[in-house]
Coordinates of C-alpha atoms and ligand atoms in Angstrom, one line a residue:
M909 CA -0.3 -0.2 0.1
I910 CA 2.3 2.3 0.8
N911 CA 4.8 2.3 -2.7
W912 CA 2.0 3.7 -4.0
L913 CA 1.5 6.6 -2.5
D914 CA 2.7 9.2 -4.3
F915 CA 3.3 12.4 -2.4
K916 CA 4.0 14.2 -4.4
S917 CA 1.0 14.1 -6.8
I918 CA -1.1 14.6 -3.7
K919 CA -0.4 17.5 -2.3
R920 CA -1.5 18.6 -6.4
A921 CA -4.2 17.1 -6.2
V922 CA -5.2 18.4 -2.9
K923 CA -6.3 21.8 -2.6
L924 CA -4.9 23.5 0.9
E925 CA -8.5 25.3 0.4
S926 CA -10.9 22.6 0.0
V927 CA -8.7 20.7 3.0
L928 CA -9.3 23.7 5.1
R929 CA -12.2 24.0 4.8
H930 CA -13.6 20.2 5.8
Y931 CA -11.4 21.4 9.4
H932 CA -13.9 23.9 9.2
V933 CA -11.2 26.7 8.9
E934 CA -12.6 30.4 8.8
L935 CA -9.3 33.1 7.6
R936 CA -10.2 36.3 6.4
R937 CA -8.5 37.3 2.9
S938 CA -4.5 39.7 3.7
G939 CA -3.5 40.1 0.0
K940 CA -3.6 37.8 -3.8
D941 CA -4.2 34.2 -3.0
Q942 CA -2.9 35.2 1.0
Y943 CA -5.2 34.4 4.1
R944 CA -4.9 34.7 7.9
G945 CA -6.2 34.1 11.4
C946 CA -5.8 31.6 14.4
C947 CA -4.9 28.2 13.8
P948 CA -6.2 25.0 14.4
I949 CA -3.3 23.2 14.8
H950 CA -2.2 24.9 18.1
R951 CA -5.9 27.1 18.8
G952 CA -4.0 29.5 20.3
E953 CA -4.7 33.0 20.8
G954 CA -3.2 34.9 18.1
R955 CA -5.9 35.7 15.2
E956 CA -2.9 36.7 12.7
A957 CA -0.9 33.9 13.7
F958 CA -1.6 31.4 10.8
H959 CA -0.5 31.8 7.2
V960 CA -2.4 30.0 4.3
N961 CA -1.0 31.2 0.7
L962 CA -3.8 29.0 -1.8
A963 CA -1.6 29.2 -4.9
R964 CA 1.5 27.9 -3.2
N965 CA -1.0 25.3 -1.2
V966 CA 1.5 25.5 2.0
F967 CA 0.4 26.8 5.2
H968 CA 2.6 28.4 8.2
C969 CA 2.2 28.8 11.8
F970 CA 3.8 31.6 13.4
A971 CA 3.0 30.7 16.9
C972 CA 3.3 27.0 17.0
E973 CA 5.9 26.9 13.8
A974 CA 4.0 24.3 12.3
G975 CA 4.5 24.7 8.6
G976 CA 4.3 23.0 5.1
T977 CA 1.3 21.7 2.0
V978 CA -1.7 19.3 2.8
L979 CA 0.0 16.9 3.7
D980 CA 1.2 17.9 6.5
F981 CA -1.8 20.4 7.5
V982 CA -3.3 17.1 8.0
A983 CA -1.1 15.2 10.0
A984 CA -1.0 18.0 12.3
M985 CA -4.7 18.3 12.4
E986 CA -5.0 14.5 13.1
G987 CA -1.5 13.6 14.9
C988 CA -0.9 10.7 12.3
S989 CA 2.2 10.6 10.3
L990 CA 3.2 11.9 7.2
V991 CA 2.4 8.1 5.2
E992 CA -1.0 8.3 7.2
A993 CA -2.3 11.8 6.7
A994 CA -1.5 10.9 2.3
R995 CA -3.5 7.6 2.8
R996 CA -6.4 9.7 3.7
L997 CA -6.0 12.5 1.7
Q998 CA -6.0 9.5 -1.3
A999 CA -8.7 7.4 0.2
M1000 CA -10.1 11.4 -0.5
T1001 CA -9.2 12.1 -4.2
C1002 CA -10.0 8.7 -5.5
S1003 CA -13.7 9.9 -5.0
S1004 CA -15.4 12.6 -7.3
D1005 CA -15.0 15.8 -5.2
P1006 CA -14.2 13.9 -1.9
W1007 CA -14.4 17.7 0.0
K1008 CA -17.7 18.6 -1.4
S1009 CA -20.1 17.8 1.7
T1010 CA -19.8 16.6 5.3
S1011 CA -22.1 13.2 4.7
N1012 CA -19.4 12.4 1.9
G1013 CA -16.6 13.0 3.9
E1014 CA -17.9 10.4 7.1
E1015 CA -18.6 7.1 4.7
L1016 CA -14.7 7.7 3.9
V1017 CA -14.7 8.4 7.0
T1018 CA -16.5 4.3 7.8
K1019 CA -14.8 3.3 4.7
R1020 CA -11.6 3.7 5.9
R1021 CA -8.7 1.5 7.0
R1022 CA -9.0 0.8 10.7
V1023 CA -5.1 1.3 11.7
S1024 CA -4.9 1.0 15.7
L1025 CA -4.3 -2.3 15.7
P1026 CA -4.5 -4.3 18.7
L1027 CA -1.1 -4.5 20.6
N1028 CA 0.0 -8.4 20.8
F1029 CA 1.5 -7.5 24.0
T1030 CA 0.3 -5.6 27.4
L1031 CA 2.1 -4.0 30.5
T1032 CA 3.1 -5.9 33.2
G1033 CA 4.2 -4.7 36.9
I1034 CA 2.4 -1.9 37.1
D1035 CA 2.2 -0.1 40.4
C1036 CA -2.1 1.5 40.7
A1037 CA -0.7 2.2 44.5
H1038 CA 1.4 4.9 43.0
P1039 CA 1.2 8.1 45.1
Y1040 CA 0.8 10.3 42.1
L1041 CA -2.7 9.2 41.7
A1042 CA -4.3 9.7 44.9
G1043 CA -1.9 13.0 44.7
R1044 CA -4.6 13.6 41.8
G1045 CA -7.5 12.3 43.3
I1046 CA -7.3 8.8 41.6
T1047 CA -8.3 6.7 43.9
E1048 CA -6.8 3.0 43.9
K1049 CA -10.0 1.0 42.6
T1050 CA -10.6 3.4 40.0
A1051 CA -5.8 2.8 39.0
V1052 CA -7.3 -0.5 39.2
E1053 CA -10.1 -0.9 36.9
F1054 CA -8.8 1.8 34.3
G1055 CA -5.6 -0.8 34.7
V1056 CA -3.4 3.1 35.5
G1057 CA -0.8 3.0 37.2
F1058 CA 3.5 3.6 37.7
Y1059 CA 5.6 1.3 35.2
A1060 CA 9.1 0.9 36.4
G1061 CA 9.8 -1.3 33.2
P1062 CA 12.3 -1.0 30.0
G1063 CA 10.9 1.3 27.0
L1064 CA 9.0 3.6 25.7
M1065 CA 6.7 3.8 28.5
H1066 CA 10.1 3.5 31.1
G1067 CA 8.7 5.6 34.9
R1068 CA 6.0 7.0 33.3
L1069 CA 2.4 6.2 34.5
V1070 CA 1.0 4.2 32.2
I1071 CA -2.3 4.8 30.9
P1072 CA -4.0 1.4 28.4
I1073 CA -6.1 3.1 25.9
H1074 CA -8.7 0.8 24.7
N1075 CA -10.6 0.6 21.4
A1076 CA -15.1 0.5 21.3
D1077 CA -14.6 -3.1 21.1
G1078 CA -12.1 -3.2 24.2
E1079 CA -9.7 -3.8 22.3
L1080 CA -6.3 -2.6 24.2
I1081 CA -3.7 -1.0 21.4
A1082 CA -1.7 2.0 23.1
Y1083 CA -0.5 2.9 26.6
C1084 CA -0.3 6.9 26.9
G1085 CA 2.3 7.8 29.4
R1086 CA 2.5 10.9 32.0
S1087 CA 5.4 11.7 33.3
V1088 CA 4.9 11.8 36.8
D1089 CA 7.7 15.3 37.1
Q1090 CA 8.4 18.2 34.6
T1091 CA 9.6 15.6 32.4
Q1092 CA 9.1 16.1 29.0
P1093 CA 6.7 15.9 27.0
R1094 CA 3.7 15.6 30.0
Y1095 CA 2.2 13.0 27.6
R1096 CA 4.2 10.0 25.8
L1097 CA 2.1 8.3 23.4
P1098 CA 2.8 5.5 20.4
S1099 CA 4.0 7.3 17.2
A1100 CA 1.5 5.5 14.8
F1101 CA -1.2 6.4 17.6
A1102 CA -3.8 7.6 15.8
K1103 CA -6.4 9.6 18.8
S1104 CA -8.7 11.3 16.4
E1105 CA -10.1 7.8 15.7
I1106 CA -10.6 6.2 19.1
L1107 CA -11.5 7.8 22.5
F1108 CA -10.6 6.7 25.8
N1109 CA -13.4 4.6 27.9
M1110 CA -15.5 5.1 24.8
N1111 CA -15.0 0.4 25.9
R1112 CA -16.7 1.3 29.3
A1113 CA -19.0 3.8 27.9
A1114 CA -20.6 1.8 24.9
A1115 CA -20.7 -1.0 26.7
G1116 CA -23.5 0.4 29.1
V1117 CA -27.4 0.8 29.1
E1118 CA -27.5 4.6 28.5
N1119 CA -28.3 6.8 25.6
T1120 CA -26.8 9.9 27.2
V1121 CA -22.5 10.1 27.3
V1122 CA -20.1 13.0 28.7
V1123 CA -17.3 14.0 26.3
V1124 CA -14.2 15.3 28.3
E1125 CA -11.3 16.3 27.7
G1126 CA -8.4 14.5 29.0
F1127 CA -7.5 10.5 30.6
F1128 CA -7.1 12.5 34.3
D1129 CA -10.8 14.1 33.8
C1130 CA -12.6 11.1 33.0
M1131 CA -11.6 8.8 35.4
K1132 CA -12.8 11.6 38.0
V1133 CA -15.2 11.9 36.1
H1134 CA -15.8 8.4 36.0
Q1135 CA -15.1 7.9 40.7
A1136 CA -17.5 9.8 40.8
G1137 CA -20.6 6.9 39.5
I1138 CA -20.7 8.9 35.9
R1139 CA -19.7 5.6 33.7
S1140 CA -21.4 7.1 30.5
V1141 CA -18.3 9.0 29.7
V1142 CA -15.2 9.8 27.3
G1143 CA -12.2 11.2 27.2
L1144 CA -11.0 13.0 23.6
M1145 CA -8.0 12.9 24.2
G1146 CA -7.2 17.0 23.9
S1147 CA -10.3 19.4 22.4
V1148 CA -11.3 18.7 19.1
L1149 CA -13.7 16.3 18.6
Y1150 CA -11.8 14.6 14.8
E1151 CA -14.8 13.2 12.3
P1152 CA -14.2 9.3 13.3
Q1153 CA -14.8 10.9 16.4
R1154 CA -17.9 12.6 16.2
H1155 CA -19.1 9.2 13.8
A1156 CA -18.7 6.7 17.3
L1157 CA -20.3 8.7 19.4
L1158 CA -23.7 9.6 17.1
E1159 CA -23.8 5.8 16.3
R1160 CA -23.7 4.9 20.4
F1161 CA -25.3 7.8 22.2
R1162 CA -27.9 10.3 21.6
H1163 CA -27.7 12.8 24.1
I1164 CA -24.0 14.2 24.6
T1165 CA -23.1 16.5 27.7
L1166 CA -19.7 18.3 27.2
L1167 CA -17.8 18.8 30.1
L1168 CA -14.8 20.9 28.2
D1169 CA -11.6 23.4 30.9
G1170 CA -13.0 25.9 32.3
D1171 CA -10.1 28.0 29.7
P1172 CA -11.1 30.3 26.5
A1173 CA -9.9 27.1 24.8
G1174 CA -12.3 24.7 26.4
R1175 CA -14.7 27.4 25.8
N1176 CA -14.0 27.5 22.3
A1177 CA -12.9 23.5 21.9
S1178 CA -17.0 23.3 23.5
T1179 CA -19.0 25.6 21.3
I1180 CA -17.6 24.5 17.9
I1181 CA -18.1 20.8 18.8
A1182 CA -21.5 21.8 20.3
K1183 CA -21.8 22.7 16.9
K1184 CA -21.3 19.9 14.8
L1185 CA -23.3 18.4 17.2
R1186 CA -26.5 19.1 17.3
P1187 CA -28.4 18.7 14.2
H1188 CA -27.9 15.0 14.8
C1189 CA -28.1 14.3 19.0
G1190 CA -29.9 16.5 22.8
V1191 CA -26.0 18.5 23.7
R1192 CA -25.9 20.1 26.2
V1193 CA -23.3 22.4 27.6
V1194 CA -21.7 22.5 30.7
L1195 CA -18.9 25.5 31.9
L1196 CA -17.1 25.0 34.0
P1197 CA -15.1 28.2 36.1
D1198 CA -12.5 29.7 34.8
G1199 CA -9.3 27.2 35.2
V1200 CA -11.2 24.7 36.7
Q1201 CA -11.2 20.8 34.7
P1202 CA -13.3 18.4 35.6
D1203 CA -10.5 16.5 37.2
Q1204 CA -10.3 19.5 39.9
L1205 CA -14.3 18.4 41.5
W1206 CA -14.9 16.6 43.7
A1207 CA -17.4 13.7 42.9
E1208 CA -20.4 15.6 44.5
D1209 CA -19.7 18.8 42.3
I1210 CA -19.4 16.5 39.4
G1211 CA -22.4 15.5 39.9
K1212 CA -24.3 18.2 40.9
L1213 CA -22.9 19.7 37.9
L1214 CA -24.1 16.9 35.7
Q1215 CA -27.5 17.3 37.4
R1216 CA -28.2 19.9 37.2
S1217 CA -27.4 20.8 33.7
A1218 CA -30.2 17.8 33.1
N1219 CA -32.5 19.4 35.4
D1220 CA -32.1 22.6 32.5
D1221 CA -32.4 20.9 29.4
Ligands
ZN1054 ZN1 -0.2 27.2 15.3

């Protein structure tokens, strides 16, 4: 498959303009073929940081330094490799006008080959009683249930808190390694991990009887909400809802409650995500006070917040 991927012809065939439209990126014209706006990749504040040249089919962000061709753009947005980005773009250019409508895009998404294959190993000797977990308000019972704990063994995840990630069928597909000190990166994921296709905890949430799900940003938010007794909860592993994730949510749930972080990025993401979901299901947005994330809340506060928003409806 890889050897017939032709990067050059994909870059020529796919217009950055259509790709930007696909991701709902809004830009302002700043010159002939030139556009500027907020960067959809780092989603920072700078309203002029992200520059696009449609004639040259390239982009550059002066804040996060992301830049390049359509391939680089898709790789950055989807959190995937260039090869995977090429595969996706190539699959799309095979249909007549792939970027024309969302429904067409969704179809391509569901037909696409699944890239997150189950792991053929599991890490052993994980310490679910590590003090870092208690420090973040995660009980040992929750840690054991999620299989989260400190890993002292060899390899990529050495010396990190490991968080097993499963696909919707409950197959283990990756570990995320959270540093327990100041070590960067804070979260380490295997480079082949296709974040856009997976919702953390979807296997448990989907297995329940509820037709409502709470959507949070992070692993710890998710575990905290679960610990508060709300078992139907999934984590975006960021603040973007990608098409495959959206598709998976809509396929399984009829009501979605957004409980994202109480910061500008979280609120902005809530607005964008609610807009994407509203035509297709019931959506509630729970806004948290400034600087508050769900994982910092007490169980009873989480319960109350979600209860209150249910009554508001
Ligand atoms: Zn940027």
